[in-house]
mmCIF file of C-alpha atoms in Angstrom:
data_model
loop_
_atom_site.group_PDB
_atom_site.id
_atom_site.type_symbol
_atom_site.label_atom_id
_atom_site.label_comp_id
_atom_site.label_asym_id
_atom_site.label_seq_id
_atom_site.Cartn_x
_atom_site.Cartn_y
_atom_site.Cartn_z
ATOM 1 C CA MET H 1 56.191 32.959 -18.209
ATOM 2 C CA ASP H 2 55.661 32.126 -22.403
ATOM 3 C CA SER H 3 59.800 31.361 -23.863
ATOM 4 C CA THR H 4 59.819 31.352 -28.427
ATOM 5 C CA ASP H 5 63.353 29.665 -29.263
ATOM 6 C CA HIS H 6 65.602 30.436 -32.818
ATOM 7 C CA VAL H 7 65.646 33.846 -32.214
ATOM 8 C CA SER H 8 67.666 35.388 -34.534
ATOM 9 C CA VAL H 9 68.823 38.938 -32.256
ATOM 10 C CA ASP H 10 71.525 41.181 -33.296
ATOM 11 C CA TRP H 11 73.636 40.851 -29.906
ATOM 12 C CA ASP H 12 72.996 45.044 -29.082
ATOM 13 C CA ALA H 13 69.425 44.347 -29.343
ATOM 14 C CA ALA H 14 69.265 41.545 -27.326
ATOM 15 C CA ARG H 15 71.286 42.892 -24.314
ATOM 16 C CA ASP H 16 69.782 46.799 -24.395
ATOM 17 C CA THR H 17 66.553 44.218 -23.831
ATOM 18 C CA ASN H 18 68.372 42.645 -21.501
ATOM 19 C CA ARG H 19 69.213 45.494 -19.447
ATOM 20 C CA ALA H 20 66.455 46.986 -19.027
ATOM 21 C CA ASN H 21 64.808 44.351 -17.663
ATOM 22 C CA TRP H 22 66.962 44.542 -14.648
ATOM 23 C CA ASP H 23 67.046 47.836 -14.364
ATOM 24 C CA ASP H 24 63.939 47.119 -13.229
ATOM 25 C CA ARG H 25 64.355 44.088 -11.028
ATOM 26 C CA VAL H 26 66.750 46.765 -8.863
ATOM 27 C CA PRO H 27 63.763 47.853 -5.987
ATOM 28 C CA ILE H 28 62.865 44.156 -6.121
ATOM 29 C CA HIS H 29 65.615 42.479 -5.824
ATOM 30 C CA GLU H 30 67.409 44.978 -2.945
ATOM 31 C CA GLY H 31 63.729 43.870 -0.904
ATOM 32 C CA ALA H 32 64.280 39.833 -1.639
ATOM 33 C CA TYR H 33 68.398 40.131 -1.303
ATOM 34 C CA ASP H 34 68.305 40.147 2.390
ATOM 35 C CA VAL H 35 70.657 43.239 2.678
ATOM 36 C CA ALA H 36 69.857 44.000 5.601
ATOM 37 C CA ALA H 37 72.251 40.894 7.016
ATOM 38 C CA LEU H 38 74.823 42.873 5.632
ATOM 39 C CA ASP H 39 74.809 45.158 8.429
ATOM 40 C CA ASP H 40 76.558 42.631 10.257
ATOM 41 C CA PRO H 41 80.570 42.652 9.775
ATOM 42 C CA ALA H 42 80.580 38.911 9.850
ATOM 43 C CA HIS H 43 77.814 38.558 7.193
ATOM 44 C CA ARG H 44 78.324 37.174 4.001
ATOM 45 C CA SER H 45 75.845 36.335 1.205
ATOM 46 C CA ASP H 46 74.493 32.741 0.276
ATOM 47 C CA VAL H 47 76.813 32.250 -2.346
ATOM 48 C CA VAL H 48 79.675 33.682 -1.590
ATOM 49 C CA ARG H 49 79.342 31.459 1.383
ATOM 50 C CA ASP H 50 79.049 28.687 -0.209
ATOM 51 C CA ASP H 51 81.874 30.003 -2.992
ATOM 52 C CA LEU H 52 84.321 30.426 -0.873
ATOM 53 C CA PRO H 53 85.829 26.314 -0.009
ATOM 54 C CA ALA H 54 86.028 25.635 -3.423
ATOM 55 C CA LEU H 55 87.860 29.183 -4.580
ATOM 56 C CA THR H 56 89.855 30.039 -1.840
ATOM 57 C CA PRO H 57 92.074 26.339 -1.746
ATOM 58 C CA TRP H 58 93.657 27.671 -5.688
ATOM 59 C CA LEU H 59 94.736 30.793 -3.422
ATOM 60 C CA PRO H 60 98.419 32.062 -2.203
ATOM 61 C CA GLY H 61 98.068 31.581 1.118
ATOM 62 C CA GLY H 62 94.537 30.392 0.951
ATOM 63 C CA THR H 63 93.172 33.805 1.502
ATOM 64 C CA LEU H 64 91.137 36.016 -0.527
ATOM 65 C CA ALA H 65 93.216 38.492 1.291
ATOM 66 C CA GLY H 66 95.214 40.972 -0.309
ATOM 67 C CA LEU H 67 94.123 39.905 -4.168
ATOM 68 C CA ASP H 68 92.916 42.425 -5.944
ATOM 69 C CA VAL H 69 89.529 40.763 -6.948
ATOM 70 C CA CYS H 70 87.241 41.703 -10.832
ATOM 71 C CA HIS H 71 83.884 39.619 -9.641
ATOM 72 C CA LEU H 72 82.025 40.284 -13.485
ATOM 73 C CA GLN H 73 77.873 40.843 -13.385
ATOM 74 C CA CYS H 74 77.763 42.145 -9.996
ATOM 75 C CA HIS H 75 74.405 43.000 -10.093
ATOM 76 C CA ILE H 76 73.443 44.653 -6.707
ATOM 77 C CA GLY H 77 76.961 44.052 -5.168
ATOM 78 C CA THR H 78 75.886 41.880 -1.669
ATOM 79 C CA ASP H 79 78.924 39.150 -3.052
ATOM 80 C CA THR H 80 80.603 42.014 -3.960
ATOM 81 C CA VAL H 81 81.243 43.214 -0.530
ATOM 82 C CA SER H 82 81.194 39.945 0.684
ATOM 83 C CA LEU H 83 84.337 39.090 -0.457
ATOM 84 C CA ALA H 84 84.791 42.454 0.038
ATOM 85 C CA ARG H 85 84.650 41.175 2.900
ATOM 86 C CA GLU H 86 87.206 38.855 2.931
ATOM 87 C CA GLY H 87 90.253 41.386 2.665
ATOM 88 C CA ALA H 88 89.590 41.829 -0.655
ATOM 89 C CA ARG H 89 90.380 44.970 -3.556
ATOM 90 C CA LEU H 90 87.155 44.631 -4.794
ATOM 91 C CA THR H 91 86.167 46.201 -8.672
ATOM 92 C CA GLY H 92 82.201 45.542 -9.108
ATOM 93 C CA VAL H 93 80.898 45.161 -12.948
ATOM 94 C CA ASP H 94 77.883 45.628 -13.873
ATOM 95 C CA PHE H 95 75.673 47.377 -17.347
ATOM 96 C CA SER H 96 73.149 47.902 -14.988
ATOM 97 C CA ALA H 97 73.413 51.525 -13.898
ATOM 98 C CA PRO H 98 70.129 51.493 -11.318
ATOM 99 C CA ALA H 99 72.326 47.968 -9.880
ATOM 100 C CA LEU H 100 75.828 49.932 -9.576
ATOM 101 C CA ALA H 101 74.108 53.173 -7.842
ATOM 102 C CA SER H 102 72.377 50.463 -5.361
ATOM 103 C CA ALA H 103 75.890 48.292 -5.061
ATOM 104 C CA ALA H 104 77.243 52.195 -4.311
ATOM 105 C CA ALA H 105 74.757 53.169 -1.929
ATOM 106 C CA LEU H 106 75.009 49.217 -0.029
ATOM 107 C CA ALA H 107 79.572 48.960 0.323
ATOM 108 C CA ASP H 108 79.253 52.424 1.536
ATOM 109 C CA ARG H 109 76.343 51.870 4.309
ATOM 110 C CA LEU H 110 78.374 49.414 4.803
ATOM 111 C CA GLY H 111 81.722 51.392 4.951
ATOM 112 C CA LEU H 112 83.751 49.048 1.709
ATOM 113 C CA GLU H 113 85.858 50.449 -0.874
ATOM 114 C CA VAL H 114 84.491 49.777 -3.933
ATOM 115 C CA THR H 115 85.600 50.222 -7.770
ATOM 116 C CA TRP H 116 82.775 50.001 -10.091
ATOM 117 C CA VAL H 117 82.379 50.209 -13.348
ATOM 118 C CA GLU H 118 79.559 49.637 -15.084
ATOM 119 C CA THR H 119 79.465 48.350 -18.601
ATOM 120 C CA ASP H 120 78.490 45.442 -21.387
ATOM 121 C CA VAL H 121 80.953 42.523 -20.237
ATOM 122 C CA LEU H 122 81.422 41.348 -23.167
ATOM 123 C CA ASP H 123 83.672 44.861 -23.466
ATOM 124 C CA ALA H 124 84.593 44.601 -20.084
ATOM 125 C CA ARG H 125 88.600 44.288 -20.510
ATOM 126 C CA ALA H 126 88.301 48.443 -22.231
ATOM 127 C CA ALA H 127 86.670 49.355 -19.192
ATOM 128 C CA VAL H 128 88.054 47.751 -16.344
ATOM 129 C CA ALA H 129 91.581 49.302 -15.113
ATOM 130 C CA GLY H 130 94.329 46.999 -14.117
ATOM 131 C CA ASP H 131 94.530 43.392 -13.829
ATOM 132 C CA PHE H 132 93.855 41.337 -10.886
ATOM 133 C CA ASP H 133 94.652 38.390 -9.268
ATOM 134 C CA VAL H 134 90.848 36.402 -9.564
ATOM 135 C CA VAL H 135 87.841 36.863 -11.373
ATOM 136 C CA TYR H 136 85.173 36.328 -10.125
ATOM 137 C CA THR H 137 81.524 35.017 -11.906
ATOM 138 C CA SER H 138 78.091 33.809 -9.940
ATOM 139 C CA ILE H 139 75.766 32.840 -10.797
ATOM 140 C CA GLY H 140 73.440 33.311 -12.896
ATOM 141 C CA THR H 141 75.675 35.030 -15.430
ATOM 142 C CA ILE H 142 76.768 33.935 -18.976
ATOM 143 C CA CYS H 143 72.777 32.506 -20.302
ATOM 144 C CA TRP H 144 72.308 35.646 -20.978
ATOM 145 C CA LEU H 145 76.028 36.172 -23.089
ATOM 146 C CA ASP H 146 75.644 35.154 -27.134
ATOM 147 C CA ASP H 147 79.782 34.856 -28.004
ATOM 148 C CA LEU H 148 81.465 33.102 -24.519
ATOM 149 C CA ASP H 149 84.811 32.590 -26.852
ATOM 150 C CA ARG H 150 84.264 36.914 -26.993
ATOM 151 C CA TRP H 151 84.182 36.062 -23.055
ATOM 152 C CA ALA H 152 85.843 33.883 -22.082
ATOM 153 C CA ALA H 153 88.756 37.044 -23.995
ATOM 154 C CA GLN H 154 87.522 39.512 -21.264
ATOM 155 C CA VAL H 155 88.081 36.863 -18.548
ATOM 156 C CA ALA H 156 91.709 36.358 -19.808
ATOM 157 C CA GLY H 157 92.590 39.387 -20.049
ATOM 158 C CA LEU H 158 91.823 41.016 -16.844
ATOM 159 C CA LEU H 159 94.036 38.286 -15.127
ATOM 160 C CA ARG H 160 97.427 38.834 -14.380
ATOM 161 C CA PRO H 161 99.740 35.650 -15.014
ATOM 162 C CA GLY H 162 98.988 33.309 -11.993
ATOM 163 C CA GLY H 163 96.092 34.652 -11.412
ATOM 164 C CA VAL H 164 92.607 32.354 -11.447
ATOM 165 C CA PHE H 165 89.205 32.608 -12.630
ATOM 166 C CA PHE H 166 86.150 31.379 -10.536
ATOM 167 C CA ILE H 167 82.660 30.287 -12.492
ATOM 168 C CA ARG H 168 80.060 28.068 -10.414
ATOM 169 C CA ASP H 169 76.855 28.980 -12.631
ATOM 170 C CA GLY H 170 73.567 26.927 -13.266
ATOM 171 C CA HIS H 171 74.002 23.863 -15.062
ATOM 172 C CA PRO H 172 72.953 23.866 -18.815
ATOM 173 C CA ALA H 173 71.299 19.912 -18.192
ATOM 174 C CA LEU H 174 69.150 22.388 -15.495
ATOM 175 C CA TYR H 175 68.381 24.855 -18.217
ATOM 176 C CA ALA H 176 67.012 22.525 -20.611
ATOM 177 C CA LEU H 177 64.718 21.172 -18.478
ATOM 178 C CA ASP H 178 60.688 21.890 -18.282
ATOM 179 C CA GLU H 179 60.480 23.430 -14.896
ATOM 180 C CA ASP H 180 57.446 22.680 -13.941
ATOM 181 C CA ALA H 181 56.863 19.975 -14.918
ATOM 182 C CA PRO H 182 56.122 17.059 -12.509
ATOM 183 C CA GLU H 183 59.306 14.731 -14.125
ATOM 184 C CA LEU H 184 62.657 15.490 -15.145
ATOM 185 C CA VAL H 185 61.378 15.992 -18.432
ATOM 186 C CA THR H 186 63.774 18.189 -21.092
ATOM 187 C CA ARG H 187 61.585 20.936 -22.514
ATOM 188 C CA HIS H 188 64.253 23.382 -23.537
ATOM 189 C CA ARG H 189 67.398 23.550 -26.239
ATOM 190 C CA TYR H 190 70.793 22.682 -24.680
ATOM 191 C CA PHE H 191 72.783 22.085 -27.817
ATOM 192 C CA PRO H 192 73.898 25.535 -28.591
ATOM 193 C CA ASP H 193 72.953 27.048 -32.859
ATOM 194 C CA GLY H 194 73.030 30.899 -33.348
ATOM 195 C CA THR H 195 69.457 31.852 -32.004
ATOM 196 C CA ALA H 196 68.214 32.662 -29.107
ATOM 197 C CA GLN H 197 65.343 31.889 -26.045
ATOM 198 C CA GLN H 198 63.646 35.165 -25.992
ATOM 199 C CA TRP H 199 61.273 34.627 -22.481
ATOM 200 C CA GLU H 200 58.220 37.434 -22.027
ATOM 201 C CA ASP H 201 58.120 37.258 -17.750
ATOM 202 C CA ALA H 202 56.324 39.896 -15.641
ATOM 203 C CA GLY H 203 58.626 38.129 -12.585
ATOM 204 C CA THR H 204 61.604 37.461 -11.522
ATOM 205 C CA TYR H 205 63.956 34.839 -10.080
ATOM 206 C CA VAL H 206 63.167 36.427 -6.388
ATOM 207 C CA GLY H 207 60.950 38.708 -4.216
ATOM 208 C CA GLU H 208 57.685 40.613 -5.470
ATOM 209 C CA GLY H 209 57.040 42.640 -7.942
ATOM 210 C CA THR H 210 56.570 43.169 -11.296
ATOM 211 C CA VAL H 211 59.049 44.752 -14.016
ATOM 212 C CA ALA H 212 57.540 46.586 -16.725
ATOM 213 C CA ASN H 213 59.686 45.201 -19.215
ATOM 214 C CA THR H 214 59.275 41.264 -18.878
ATOM 215 C CA ARG H 215 61.502 40.540 -22.630
ATOM 216 C CA THR H 216 64.964 38.557 -22.669
ATOM 217 C CA TYR H 217 66.921 37.404 -24.377
ATOM 218 C CA GLU H 218 69.447 34.297 -23.568
ATOM 219 C CA TRP H 219 71.190 31.538 -25.240
ATOM 220 C CA PRO H 220 72.448 27.891 -23.817
ATOM 221 C CA HIS H 221 75.852 26.988 -22.718
ATOM 222 C CA PRO H 222 76.312 23.026 -23.258
ATOM 223 C CA LEU H 223 79.713 22.170 -20.418
ATOM 224 C CA SER H 224 82.029 21.701 -23.410
ATOM 225 C CA GLU H 225 81.620 25.413 -24.280
ATOM 226 C CA VAL H 226 81.891 27.003 -20.997
ATOM 227 C CA VAL H 227 85.022 24.009 -20.929
ATOM 228 C CA ASN H 228 86.505 24.991 -24.495
ATOM 229 C CA ALA H 229 85.870 28.793 -24.856
ATOM 230 C CA LEU H 230 88.289 28.913 -21.815
ATOM 231 C CA LEU H 231 90.781 26.792 -23.019
ATOM 232 C CA GLY H 232 90.366 29.117 -26.450
ATOM 233 C CA ALA H 233 91.376 31.956 -24.515
ATOM 234 C CA GLY H 234 94.391 30.895 -22.775
ATOM 235 C CA LEU H 235 93.967 29.393 -19.331
ATOM 236 C CA ARG H 236 94.727 26.577 -18.020
ATOM 237 C CA LEU H 237 91.424 24.212 -16.724
ATOM 238 C CA ARG H 238 92.269 23.292 -12.320
ATOM 239 C CA ARG H 239 88.701 21.639 -11.228
ATOM 240 C CA LEU H 240 85.471 21.657 -12.433
ATOM 241 C CA ASP H 241 82.665 20.032 -10.205
ATOM 242 C CA GLU H 242 78.777 19.563 -10.254
ATOM 243 C CA GLY H 243 76.631 20.162 -7.882
ATOM 244 C CA ARG H 244 73.398 19.641 -6.188
ATOM 245 C CA THR H 245 72.145 23.220 -4.213
ATOM 246 C CA LEU H 246 71.034 25.993 -6.086
ATOM 247 C CA PRO H 247 70.199 29.541 -4.202
ATOM 248 C CA TRP H 248 67.315 29.843 -6.505
ATOM 249 C CA ARG H 249 64.260 28.206 -6.912
ATOM 250 C CA PHE H 250 64.890 26.847 -10.324
ATOM 251 C CA SER H 251 61.609 24.749 -10.314
ATOM 252 C CA PRO H 252 57.934 24.840 -7.351
ATOM 253 C CA ARG H 253 59.376 21.186 -6.857
ATOM 254 C CA MET H 254 62.140 22.126 -5.227
ATOM 255 C CA GLU H 255 62.430 21.949 -1.660
ATOM 256 C CA GLU H 256 65.341 24.058 0.555
ATOM 257 C CA ASP H 257 67.961 22.397 2.603
ATOM 258 C CA GLY H 258 68.080 24.141 5.394
ATOM 259 C CA HIS H 259 70.609 26.260 4.853
ATOM 260 C CA GLY H 260 70.695 29.006 1.769
ATOM 261 C CA SER H 261 69.176 26.229 -1.515
ATOM 262 C CA TRP H 262 67.670 24.405 -2.860
ATOM 263 C CA VAL H 263 67.691 20.971 -4.428
ATOM 264 C CA TRP H 264 65.278 18.730 -5.857
ATOM 265 C CA PRO H 265 63.006 16.507 -4.495
ATOM 266 C CA ALA H 266 65.593 13.113 -2.518
ATOM 267 C CA ALA H 267 63.788 10.620 -5.605
ATOM 268 C CA ASP H 268 65.359 13.212 -8.455
ATOM 269 C CA ARG H 269 68.459 14.646 -5.778
ATOM 270 C CA ASP H 270 70.847 12.286 -8.212
ATOM 271 C CA ARG H 271 69.845 12.452 -11.277
ATOM 272 C CA MET H 272 69.517 16.092 -12.377
ATOM 273 C CA PRO H 273 73.065 18.585 -11.343
ATOM 274 C CA THR H 274 71.549 22.404 -11.147
ATOM 275 C CA THR H 275 75.464 23.914 -10.675
ATOM 276 C CA PHE H 276 78.660 23.880 -12.246
ATOM 277 C CA THR H 277 82.221 25.333 -11.300
ATOM 278 C CA ILE H 278 84.946 25.615 -12.098
ATOM 279 C CA VAL H 279 88.491 26.334 -11.234
ATOM 280 C CA ALA H 280 91.158 28.245 -14.290
ATOM 281 C CA THR H 281 94.002 29.144 -14.689
ATOM 282 C CA ARG H 282 96.345 31.804 -16.440
ATOM 283 C CA ASP H 283 100.112 30.870 -16.703
#
């Protein structure tokens, strides 16, 4: 994996480049996400299984049942249909047409009714009809976005009064590490300066196979920037947590925890967070 830092790139060009890469990922991820496990009506994706205990205490009656939920950056829909199985009315949003086609086919096969919207997440409020009790995004999402103030404005605009926003994502301290180093060593920027990190990688974070469109652009977002973007959009911060597990293998040194997640070796597990989780509400 090759990277170049401090790359100046127009957002539209960066988004289109990233979309081509994510379009290519769809068939790889269809084979790697254990989609067949969803044939069991009781099955939930590992991501949703981990997120529900952190989300549901903030919901009316402690359940998603009967609520309108918007899932931003939903990819091939495994988490979206898992949320729908909790009794919610789901709208899934993504910028990749092949990903949404895969998601729609999955929902149809499972007999679940989901609304799918193809749009840049930074234009979500204009593209999505209605408002929502819950806006949900998880995991590996905001590193692909250059403007978190614009992102947070979409979230706030989609929420109805009293609505709940939930995000779990990779911790920015994790993303600053050299994933191939034999110990915890910082390699990449933690703080933003308006420029992107350009990556060239034919692989993806999970599954066998390679992509034809190998270039992607990412932006570092420190935890303070995420929190301040949400506060600036008028949301009320309810809870912030940091985690020790990750649903993909960030580093070859990571070990499976036996529950579908990856953790640092025992000696490092309390030294470096892997995720953060934020719950916020709209007054």
